[in-house]
Tab-separated table of C-alpha atoms in Angstrom:
chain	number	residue	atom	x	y	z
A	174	UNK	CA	29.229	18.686	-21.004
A	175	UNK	CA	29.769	19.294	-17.458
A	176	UNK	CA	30.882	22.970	-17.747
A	177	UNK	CA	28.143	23.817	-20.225
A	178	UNK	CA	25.604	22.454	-17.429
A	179	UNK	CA	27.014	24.239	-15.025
A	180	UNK	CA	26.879	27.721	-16.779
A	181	UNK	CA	23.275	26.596	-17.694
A	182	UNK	CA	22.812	26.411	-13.944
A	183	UNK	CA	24.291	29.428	-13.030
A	184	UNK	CA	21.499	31.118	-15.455
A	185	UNK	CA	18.319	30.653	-13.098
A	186	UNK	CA	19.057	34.131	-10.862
A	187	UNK	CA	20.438	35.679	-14.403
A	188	UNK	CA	17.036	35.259	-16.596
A	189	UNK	CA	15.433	36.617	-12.856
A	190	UNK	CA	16.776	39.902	-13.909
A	191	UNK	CA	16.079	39.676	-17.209
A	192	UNK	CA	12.109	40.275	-15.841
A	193	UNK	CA	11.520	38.406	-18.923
A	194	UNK	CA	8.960	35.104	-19.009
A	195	UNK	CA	10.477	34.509	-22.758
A	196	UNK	CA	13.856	34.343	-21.052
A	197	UNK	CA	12.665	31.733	-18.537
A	198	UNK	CA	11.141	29.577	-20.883
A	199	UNK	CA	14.263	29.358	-23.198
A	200	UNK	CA	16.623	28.350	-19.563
A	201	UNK	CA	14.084	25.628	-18.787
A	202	UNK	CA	14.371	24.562	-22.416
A	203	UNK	CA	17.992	24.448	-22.430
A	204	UNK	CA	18.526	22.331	-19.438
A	205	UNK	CA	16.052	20.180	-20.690
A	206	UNK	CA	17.883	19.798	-23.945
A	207	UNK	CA	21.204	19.355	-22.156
A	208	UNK	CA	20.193	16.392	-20.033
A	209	UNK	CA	18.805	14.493	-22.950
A	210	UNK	CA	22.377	14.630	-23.835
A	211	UNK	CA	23.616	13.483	-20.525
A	212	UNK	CA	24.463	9.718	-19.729
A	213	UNK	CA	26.858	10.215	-16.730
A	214	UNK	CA	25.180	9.710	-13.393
A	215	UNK	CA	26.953	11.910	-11.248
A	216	UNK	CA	26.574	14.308	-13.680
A	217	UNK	CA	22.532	13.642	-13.775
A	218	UNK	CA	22.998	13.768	-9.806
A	219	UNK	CA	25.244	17.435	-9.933
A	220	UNK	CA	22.506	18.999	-12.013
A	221	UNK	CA	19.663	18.119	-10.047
A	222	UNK	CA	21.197	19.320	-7.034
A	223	UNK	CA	22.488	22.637	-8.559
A	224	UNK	CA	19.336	23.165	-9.932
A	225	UNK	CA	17.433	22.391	-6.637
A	226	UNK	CA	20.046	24.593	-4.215
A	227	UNK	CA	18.584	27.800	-6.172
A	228	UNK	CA	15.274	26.928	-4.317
A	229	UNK	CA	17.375	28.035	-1.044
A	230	UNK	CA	18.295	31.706	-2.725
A	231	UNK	CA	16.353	34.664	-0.888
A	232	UNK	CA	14.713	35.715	-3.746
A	233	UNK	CA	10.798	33.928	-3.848
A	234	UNK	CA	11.664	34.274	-7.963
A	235	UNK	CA	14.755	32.416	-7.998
A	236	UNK	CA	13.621	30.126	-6.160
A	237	UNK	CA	10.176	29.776	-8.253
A	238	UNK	CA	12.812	29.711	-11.610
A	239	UNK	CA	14.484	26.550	-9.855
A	240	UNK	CA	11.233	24.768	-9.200
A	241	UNK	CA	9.918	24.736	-12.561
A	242	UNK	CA	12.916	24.281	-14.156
A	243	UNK	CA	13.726	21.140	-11.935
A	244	UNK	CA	10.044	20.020	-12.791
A	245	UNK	CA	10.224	20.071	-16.730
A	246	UNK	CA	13.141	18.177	-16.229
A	247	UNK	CA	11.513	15.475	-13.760
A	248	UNK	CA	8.308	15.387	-16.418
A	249	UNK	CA	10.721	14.988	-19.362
A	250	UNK	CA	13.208	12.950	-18.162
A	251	UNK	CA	12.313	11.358	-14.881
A	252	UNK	CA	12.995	8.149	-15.567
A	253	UNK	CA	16.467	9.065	-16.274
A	254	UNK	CA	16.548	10.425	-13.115
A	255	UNK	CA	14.605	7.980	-11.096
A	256	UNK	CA	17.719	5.817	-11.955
A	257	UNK	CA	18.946	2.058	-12.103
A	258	UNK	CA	17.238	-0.409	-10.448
A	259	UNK	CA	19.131	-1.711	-7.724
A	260	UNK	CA	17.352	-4.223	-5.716
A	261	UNK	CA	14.490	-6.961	-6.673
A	262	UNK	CA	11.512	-7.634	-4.133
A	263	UNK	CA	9.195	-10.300	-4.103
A	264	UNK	CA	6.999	-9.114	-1.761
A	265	UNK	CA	3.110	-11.223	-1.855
A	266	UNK	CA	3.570	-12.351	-5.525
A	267	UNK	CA	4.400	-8.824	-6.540
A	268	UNK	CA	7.803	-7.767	-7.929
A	269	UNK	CA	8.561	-4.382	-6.915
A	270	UNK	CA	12.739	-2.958	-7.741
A	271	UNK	CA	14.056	0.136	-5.599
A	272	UNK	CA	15.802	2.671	-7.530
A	273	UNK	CA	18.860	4.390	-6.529
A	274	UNK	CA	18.421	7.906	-8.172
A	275	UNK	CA	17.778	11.541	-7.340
A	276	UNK	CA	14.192	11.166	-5.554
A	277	UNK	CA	15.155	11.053	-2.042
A	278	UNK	CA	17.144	14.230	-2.679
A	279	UNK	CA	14.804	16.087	-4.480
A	280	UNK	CA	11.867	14.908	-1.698
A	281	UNK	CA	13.982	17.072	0.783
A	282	UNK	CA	13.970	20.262	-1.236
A	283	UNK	CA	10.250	19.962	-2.131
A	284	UNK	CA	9.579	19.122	1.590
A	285	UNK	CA	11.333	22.511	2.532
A	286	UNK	CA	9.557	24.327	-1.161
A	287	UNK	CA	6.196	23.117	0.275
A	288	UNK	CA	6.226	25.008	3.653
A	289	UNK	CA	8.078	28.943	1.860
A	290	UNK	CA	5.641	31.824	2.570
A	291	UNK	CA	5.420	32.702	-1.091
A	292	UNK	CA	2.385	31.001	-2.422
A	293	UNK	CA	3.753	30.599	-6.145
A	294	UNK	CA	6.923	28.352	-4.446
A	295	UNK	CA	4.518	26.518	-3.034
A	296	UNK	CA	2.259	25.640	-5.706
A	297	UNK	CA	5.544	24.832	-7.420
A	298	UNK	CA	6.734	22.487	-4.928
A	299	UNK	CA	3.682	20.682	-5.129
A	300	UNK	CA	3.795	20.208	-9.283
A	301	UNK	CA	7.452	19.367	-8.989
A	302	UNK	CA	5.821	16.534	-5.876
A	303	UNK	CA	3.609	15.544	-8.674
A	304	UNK	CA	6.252	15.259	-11.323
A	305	UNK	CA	8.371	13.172	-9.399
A	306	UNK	CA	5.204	10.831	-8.419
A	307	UNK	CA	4.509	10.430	-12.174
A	308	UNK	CA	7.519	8.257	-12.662
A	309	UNK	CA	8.395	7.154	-9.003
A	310	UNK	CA	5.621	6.257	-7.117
A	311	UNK	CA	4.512	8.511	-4.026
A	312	UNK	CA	6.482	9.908	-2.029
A	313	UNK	CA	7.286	10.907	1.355
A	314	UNK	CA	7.046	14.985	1.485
């Protein structure tokens, strides 16, 4: 499974070229389909930060690709990759658990998403905010 993800991965500047929204939509639909398979959390981990390091490229498109592949993903499996809960609080009567999963790391890349001078990155950054705040709460951005 981990190769296959990783050639999945390596798709997003691929279907780019293929100036093809049909393309696009079959990649997004793909990794989506390949992490309901996945059960290993350093794999879960390795994905979503492939996946997010495309949002670095220098191409506003492969970037854009990245975004809204890594927020189908959070909206159809985020609370596979919110994580385990690692640690109870009782704080006032209320019973809150931390996670340990992927949100802290995927804050950072929609913190940097949110401020790229393409608009369409940005709007993305701010679904993939609000795709992540679905299942974990708000966060810090």
């Amino acid at each position: 499974m981990r190769q296959l993800v990783s050639v999945l991965v390596k798709q997003i500047p691929v279907c780019v070229q293929l100036h093809s929204s049909e393309g696009r939509g079959v990649l997004e639909g793909c990794l989506v389909a390949a992490m309901e398979t996945v059960n290993d959390d350093a794999l879960l981990k390795k994905m979503n930060i492939d996946i997010l390091m495309h949002t670095r490229s220098e191409e506003a498109s492969v970037r854009l690709l990245s975004l809204t592949c890594s927020t189908a993903l959070w909206r159809t499996h985020g609370g596979k990759l919110l994580g385990r809960c690692l640690l109870w609080d009782h704080v006032a009567a209320g019973v809150s658990c931390f996670f340990a999963g992927l949100v802290a790391e995927t804050a950072t890349f929609i913190t940097e998403c949110a401020e790229d001078d393409n608009d369409s990155v940005v709007q993305e950054a701010h679904h993939l905010k609000d795709a992540v705040e679905s299942v974990a709460g708000k966060i810090d951005v």
